[in-house]
Short mmCIF file of C-alpha atoms in Angstrom, two decimals:
data_model
loop_
_atom_site.label_atom_id
_atom_site.label_comp_id
_atom_site.label_asym_id
_atom_site.label_seq_id
_atom_site.Cartn_x
_atom_site.Cartn_y
_atom_site.Cartn_z
CA MET A 1 0.00 0.00 0.00
CA SER A 2 1.35 3.45 -0.94
CA ARG A 3 1.88 6.18 1.62
CA SER A 4 -0.88 8.30 0.07
CA SER A 5 -3.32 5.37 0.33
CA ALA A 6 -2.39 4.84 3.97
CA ALA A 7 -2.81 8.54 4.72
CA LEU A 8 -6.21 8.61 3.02
CA ARG A 9 -7.27 5.56 5.04
CA VAL A 10 -6.27 7.24 8.29
CA VAL A 11 -8.22 10.39 7.35
CA GLY A 12 -11.18 8.29 6.22
CA GLY A 13 -11.14 6.16 9.36
CA ALA A 14 -10.94 9.19 11.63
CA THR A 15 -13.80 10.82 9.72
CA LEU A 16 -16.02 7.75 10.02
CA ALA A 17 -15.23 7.46 13.73
CA GLY A 18 -16.07 11.14 14.21
CA PHE A 19 -19.26 10.74 12.19
CA ALA A 20 -20.34 7.77 14.31
CA LEU A 21 -19.61 9.66 17.53
CA CYS A 22 -21.59 12.69 16.39
CA ALA A 23 -24.52 10.81 14.85
CA PHE A 24 -25.02 7.95 17.30
CA THR A 25 -23.91 9.25 20.69
CA PRO A 26 -25.02 12.26 22.76
CA LEU A 27 -21.61 13.92 22.29
CA PRO A 28 -22.92 16.89 20.22
CA ASN A 29 -25.74 17.42 22.72
CA GLU A 30 -23.26 17.61 25.58
CA VAL A 31 -20.93 19.95 23.65
CA CYS A 32 -23.92 22.14 22.77
CA ARG A 33 -25.03 22.38 26.41
CA ARG A 34 -21.52 23.53 27.33
CA SER A 35 -21.42 26.04 24.45
CA VAL A 36 -24.67 27.91 25.05
CA VAL A 37 -24.94 30.90 27.32
CA ALA A 38 -27.79 30.85 29.82
CA ALA A 39 -30.38 33.61 29.74
CA GLU A 40 -30.18 36.00 32.66
CA PRO A 41 -32.53 38.86 31.77
CA ARG A 42 -32.54 41.83 34.13
CA PRO A 43 -33.08 45.55 33.64
CA ALA A 44 -30.68 47.26 31.23
CA GLN A 45 -30.42 50.48 29.24
CA ALA A 46 -31.37 48.97 25.87
CA ILE A 47 -32.53 45.74 24.25
CA VAL A 48 -30.53 44.89 21.14
CA VAL A 49 -32.04 42.35 18.72
CA LEU A 50 -29.41 41.05 16.29
CA GLY A 51 -30.17 40.45 12.63
CA SER A 52 -30.83 37.05 11.13
CA THR A 53 -32.02 36.17 7.63
CA MET A 54 -34.89 36.99 5.30
CA THR A 55 -36.75 34.69 2.96
CA PRO A 56 -36.29 35.20 -0.80
CA ASP A 57 -39.73 36.84 -0.99
CA GLY A 58 -38.74 39.55 1.48
CA MET A 59 -40.22 38.18 4.69
CA LEU A 60 -38.55 37.61 8.04
CA SER A 61 -37.17 34.10 8.50
CA ALA A 62 -38.48 32.08 11.44
CA SER A 63 -35.39 32.85 13.51
CA SER A 64 -35.52 36.56 12.65
CA LEU A 65 -39.19 36.70 13.67
CA ARG A 66 -38.57 34.81 16.92
CA ARG A 67 -35.74 37.15 17.88
CA ALA A 68 -37.94 40.18 17.16
CA LEU A 69 -40.81 38.78 19.24
CA HIS A 70 -38.40 37.98 22.08
CA GLY A 71 -37.13 41.57 22.03
CA ILE A 72 -40.70 42.91 22.07
CA GLU A 73 -41.52 40.64 25.01
CA LEU A 74 -38.47 41.87 26.95
CA TYR A 75 -39.48 45.48 26.28
CA ARG A 76 -43.03 44.79 27.46
CA ARG A 77 -41.61 43.38 30.68
CA GLY A 78 -40.14 46.84 31.23
CA LEU A 79 -36.52 45.68 31.13
CA ALA A 80 -35.20 48.63 29.07
CA PRO A 81 -36.39 51.94 27.59
CA TRP A 82 -34.89 51.35 24.10
CA LEU A 83 -35.52 48.54 21.64
CA VAL A 84 -32.90 48.26 18.89
CA PHE A 85 -33.71 46.19 15.80
CA LEU A 86 -30.93 45.25 13.41
CA GLY A 87 -30.91 43.40 10.10
CA PRO A 88 -29.85 44.39 6.61
CA GLY A 89 -32.03 44.78 3.55
CA ASP A 90 -32.57 42.25 0.77
CA GLY A 91 -31.83 44.66 -2.05
CA SER A 92 -35.51 45.32 -2.84
CA GLY A 93 -36.00 48.10 -0.34
CA ASN A 94 -37.09 45.89 2.54
CA SER A 95 -34.90 45.43 5.57
CA GLN A 96 -35.22 43.13 8.55
CA ALA A 97 -34.80 46.10 10.86
CA ALA A 98 -37.66 48.02 9.21
CA ILE A 99 -40.01 45.02 9.11
CA ARG A 100 -39.26 44.23 12.77
CA ALA A 101 -39.81 47.86 13.75
CA GLU A 102 -43.18 47.78 11.95
CA LEU A 103 -44.06 44.60 13.85
CA ALA A 104 -43.13 46.27 17.13
CA LEU A 105 -45.21 49.35 16.33
CA ARG A 106 -48.23 47.18 15.56
CA SER A 107 -47.62 45.41 18.87
CA GLY A 108 -48.01 48.69 20.69
CA ILE A 109 -44.37 49.63 21.27
CA PRO A 110 -44.08 53.46 21.17
CA PRO A 111 -42.18 54.69 18.09
CA GLU A 112 -39.83 56.84 20.19
CA ALA A 113 -38.54 53.67 21.90
CA ILE A 114 -37.54 51.96 18.64
CA VAL A 115 -34.10 52.30 17.07
CA THR A 116 -33.16 50.58 13.80
CA GLY A 117 -29.91 49.80 12.03
CA ASP A 118 -29.92 48.13 8.62
CA GLU A 119 -26.46 48.69 7.17
CA MET A 120 -24.70 46.04 9.24
CA TRP A 121 -23.94 42.68 7.68
CA THR A 122 -21.94 40.83 10.33
CA THR A 123 -22.01 40.51 14.11
CA ARG A 124 -18.82 42.56 14.26
CA GLU A 125 -20.43 45.34 12.23
CA GLU A 126 -23.53 45.14 14.38
CA ALA A 127 -21.44 45.67 17.54
CA GLU A 128 -19.75 48.72 16.02
CA GLY A 129 -23.01 50.02 14.53
CA VAL A 130 -24.95 49.71 17.79
CA ARG A 131 -22.19 51.59 19.57
CA ARG A 132 -22.72 54.49 17.15
CA LEU A 133 -26.53 54.25 17.47
CA LEU A 134 -26.59 54.15 21.27
CA ALA A 135 -23.72 56.54 22.02
CA PRO A 136 -26.00 59.65 21.91
CA LYS A 137 -28.39 57.93 24.33
CA GLY A 138 -25.61 57.00 26.73
CA ALA A 139 -26.66 53.35 26.81
CA ARG A 140 -23.82 50.93 27.57
CA GLU A 141 -25.63 48.15 29.42
CA ILE A 142 -27.61 46.07 26.92
CA LEU A 143 -29.82 43.02 26.85
CA LEU A 144 -28.56 41.09 23.83
CA VAL A 145 -31.05 38.97 21.87
CA THR A 146 -29.75 36.34 19.46
CA GLY A 147 -29.63 32.57 19.00
CA ALA A 148 -28.27 30.51 21.89
CA LEU A 149 -25.29 29.13 19.93
CA HIS A 150 -24.45 32.57 18.52
CA MET A 151 -24.57 34.29 21.92
CA ARG A 152 -21.03 33.54 23.11
CA ARG A 153 -19.41 35.10 20.02
CA ALA A 154 -21.90 37.98 19.91
CA ARG A 155 -21.33 38.78 23.59
CA TRP A 156 -17.57 38.76 23.06
CA LEU A 157 -17.81 41.17 20.09
CA PHE A 158 -20.22 43.54 21.89
CA GLU A 159 -18.07 43.55 25.02
CA ARG A 160 -15.09 44.42 22.82
CA ALA A 161 -17.14 47.31 21.44
CA GLY A 162 -17.50 48.63 24.98
CA PHE A 163 -20.87 47.28 26.09
CA GLU A 164 -21.82 45.51 29.26
CA VAL A 165 -23.80 42.58 27.90
CA ILE A 166 -26.68 40.77 29.60
CA PRO A 167 -27.44 37.64 27.56
CA ALA A 168 -31.07 37.08 26.56
CA PRO A 169 -30.74 34.25 24.03
CA LEU A 170 -33.52 32.35 22.35
CA SER A 171 -33.68 28.71 23.34
CA ASP A 172 -33.21 27.59 19.73
CA ALA A 173 -29.97 25.63 20.02
CA SER A 174 -31.68 22.22 19.89
CA CYS A 175 -29.19 20.85 22.39
CA GLU A 176 -31.70 18.08 23.03
CA SER A 177 -31.64 16.88 19.39
CA ILE A 178 -32.70 13.28 19.02
CA GLY A 179 -31.78 11.06 16.11
CA PRO A 180 -28.68 10.96 13.87
CA GLU A 181 -29.81 13.54 11.31
CA SER A 182 -30.60 16.28 13.82
CA ARG A 183 -27.39 15.55 15.77
CA ILE A 184 -25.34 15.87 12.57
CA GLY A 185 -27.13 19.17 11.92
CA LEU A 186 -26.27 20.29 15.44
CA THR A 187 -22.64 19.25 14.91
CA LEU A 188 -22.46 21.33 11.71
CA SER A 189 -23.94 24.34 13.53
CA LEU A 190 -21.37 23.97 16.31
CA LEU A 191 -18.53 23.66 13.77
CA GLN A 192 -19.74 26.73 11.90
CA GLU A 193 -19.87 28.75 15.12
CA TRP A 194 -16.38 27.60 16.19
CA LEU A 195 -14.97 28.55 12.77
CA ALA A 196 -16.63 31.97 13.03
CA ARG A 197 -15.12 32.49 16.49
CA ALA A 198 -11.68 31.46 15.24
CA TYR A 199 -12.05 33.79 12.25
CA ASN A 200 -12.99 36.71 14.49
CA ALA A 201 -10.13 35.95 16.85
CA VAL A 202 -7.49 35.58 14.13
CA LEU A 203 -8.59 38.42 11.84
CA PRO A 204 -9.74 41.14 14.22
CA GLY A 205 -9.90 43.82 11.55
CA SER A 206 -11.87 41.91 8.94
CA ARG A 207 -15.54 41.44 8.17
CA GLY A 208 -16.83 38.09 9.49
CA MET B 1 -36.16 4.39 21.37
CA ILE B 2 -36.96 3.85 17.69
CA GLU B 3 -35.45 7.27 16.74
CA GLU B 4 -32.05 6.23 18.10
CA ALA B 5 -32.02 2.64 16.87
CA PHE B 6 -33.59 3.09 13.43
CA VAL B 7 -30.53 4.01 11.32
CA PRO B 8 -28.09 1.52 12.97
CA VAL B 9 -30.65 -1.30 12.67
CA VAL B 10 -31.28 -0.52 8.99
CA ALA B 11 -27.52 -0.26 8.29
CA VAL B 12 -26.69 -3.55 10.01
CA ALA B 13 -29.62 -5.37 8.37
CA SER B 14 -28.90 -4.12 4.83
CA THR B 15 -25.15 -4.81 5.23
CA ALA B 16 -25.88 -8.36 6.39
CA LEU B 17 -28.28 -8.87 3.48
CA GLY B 18 -25.74 -7.48 1.00
CA CYS B 19 -23.00 -9.74 2.40
CA TRP B 20 -25.28 -12.76 2.22
CA ILE B 21 -26.19 -12.11 -1.41
CA ALA B 22 -22.55 -11.43 -2.35
CA ALA B 23 -21.15 -14.49 -0.55
CA ARG B 24 -23.90 -17.04 -1.22
CA ARG B 25 -25.46 -16.04 -4.53
CA LEU B 26 -22.63 -14.25 -6.30
CA ARG B 27 -19.90 -16.36 -4.60
CA TRP B 28 -17.61 -13.45 -3.93
CA PRO B 29 -14.75 -14.51 -1.60
CA LEU B 30 -15.03 -13.12 1.94
CA ARG B 31 -11.31 -12.37 2.00
CA GLY B 32 -12.03 -9.50 -0.40
CA LEU B 33 -14.16 -7.72 2.19
CA ALA B 34 -11.32 -6.20 4.28
CA PRO B 35 -9.48 -4.69 1.24
CA ALA B 36 -12.81 -3.34 -0.01
CA PHE B 37 -13.36 -1.64 3.33
CA GLY B 38 -9.85 -0.17 3.06
CA LYS B 39 -10.68 1.22 -0.39
CA ALA B 40 -13.87 2.71 1.02
CA LEU B 41 -11.84 4.43 3.75
CA GLU B 42 -9.56 5.87 1.05
CA CYS B 43 -12.61 7.25 -0.73
CA VAL B 44 -13.90 8.84 2.47
CA GLY B 45 -10.46 10.34 3.09
CA ALA B 46 -10.44 11.75 -0.43
CA VAL B 47 -13.91 13.27 0.12
CA VAL B 48 -12.61 15.01 3.25
CA LEU B 49 -9.59 16.38 1.37
CA PHE B 50 -11.82 17.74 -1.39
CA CYS B 51 -14.16 19.25 1.22
CA ILE B 52 -11.20 21.12 2.72
CA LEU B 53 -9.97 22.16 -0.73
CA ASN B 54 -13.44 23.41 -1.69
CA ALA B 55 -13.68 25.36 1.58
CA VAL B 56 -10.31 27.04 0.97
CA VAL B 57 -11.10 27.86 -2.67
CA GLY B 58 -14.62 29.01 -1.69
CA THR B 59 -13.22 31.39 0.93
CA ALA B 60 -10.77 32.81 -1.61
CA VAL B 61 -13.60 33.30 -4.13
CA ILE B 62 -15.72 35.11 -1.51
CA PHE B 63 -12.87 37.45 -0.58
CA ALA B 64 -12.18 38.10 -4.27
CA ALA B 65 -15.88 38.81 -4.90
CA ARG B 66 -15.91 41.26 -1.98
CA ALA B 67 -12.83 43.04 -3.29
CA LEU B 68 -14.00 43.19 -6.90
CA SER B 69 -17.67 44.06 -6.35
CA GLY B 70 -17.27 46.25 -3.27
CA ARG B 71 -20.41 44.71 -1.77
CA PHE B 72 -20.75 42.28 1.10
CA VAL B 73 -20.65 38.57 0.24
CA SER B 74 -21.26 36.30 3.23
CA LEU B 75 -18.80 33.60 4.24
CA HIS B 76 -21.88 31.50 5.02
CA LEU B 77 -22.02 30.76 1.27
CA GLY B 78 -19.19 28.31 1.93
CA ALA B 79 -21.49 26.27 4.18
CA ASP B 80 -23.65 25.25 1.21
CA GLN B 81 -24.21 21.51 1.63
CA THR B 82 -24.18 21.04 -2.14
CA LEU B 83 -20.40 21.33 -1.84
CA LEU B 84 -20.40 18.05 0.10
CA ALA B 85 -21.99 16.22 -2.84
CA VAL B 86 -19.59 17.96 -5.24
CA SER B 87 -16.65 16.91 -3.04
CA ALA B 88 -17.88 13.30 -3.07
CA LEU B 89 -18.07 13.31 -6.87
CA GLN B 90 -14.62 14.90 -7.17
CA ALA B 91 -13.20 12.32 -4.76
CA LEU B 92 -14.70 9.39 -6.67
CA VAL B 93 -13.26 10.58 -9.96
CA PHE B 94 -9.92 11.28 -8.29
CA GLN B 95 -9.84 7.81 -6.74
CA TRP B 96 -10.67 6.09 -10.01
CA TRP B 97 -8.03 8.15 -11.80
CA ARG B 98 -5.47 7.23 -9.15
CA GLU B 99 -6.45 3.56 -9.43
CA GLN B 100 -6.08 3.59 -13.22
CA SER B 101 -2.72 5.36 -13.00
CA SER B 102 -1.32 2.87 -10.46
CA ARG B 103 -2.45 -0.10 -12.63
CA ARG B 104 -0.61 1.37 -15.61
CA ASP B 105 2.62 1.76 -13.55
#
């Protein structure tokens, strides 16, 4: 057997072993539980709802909608006087931030409490953008709303931008995934998040 | 729980059935099974290498697109699962090519 064949077999064997561990054991569930940040909502100076995705027909995705509703709920509980919605546009004039603000207005949130930012494409840009948006209001302590797996990286970036962050994640991490397919999906989400963290750590000046 | 056991049970049952048909009906020698498994591992290894290569090339393409167009192109494009199928196809062709080349030598 050639050296290249042997090397490929080692890589292949390790991959299959890793696949079996991730698909047929609770390893990804345990790693997920250790990766998520627990929610600890308490009064702050602003609620910041991070952007997510839009559907091709210009509607909020399920995760974008859930984040917006979570932010509205936190505001209604009286946890902060400002509600910041983020989320870029889809090129057709719509933006997540604007659609979410409209949703909040229809839910009875006063317009003067709503702040929007729609020119931010990454979590890093959101942290910098929110700093500019909230600087005139003097708000440094924020309730941060995003997905549970995304929270650790988002908190790190917002703290680097000078905020004191109180995590208010959605419980959407599916750490309790059952069955091989959903555990493989969870593994891919964890990998993607780790790569994004590494990227942000290694290339501090770039867009993530 | 059926959710946990379903895939392993199906895999074991279909593998056993395949082995039975191959050994009893087609009379393939069992000693060929271990080398075949080794070849399969090589294929999986090649798929992984092509996945990594596609990820590196994809990242370079995204950075180039950002630089040339001046607009934001998300790195999440590189997470497209279609690339996994493409990597598998590339690996299969690569493996067959390698096999043919080594036979000629």
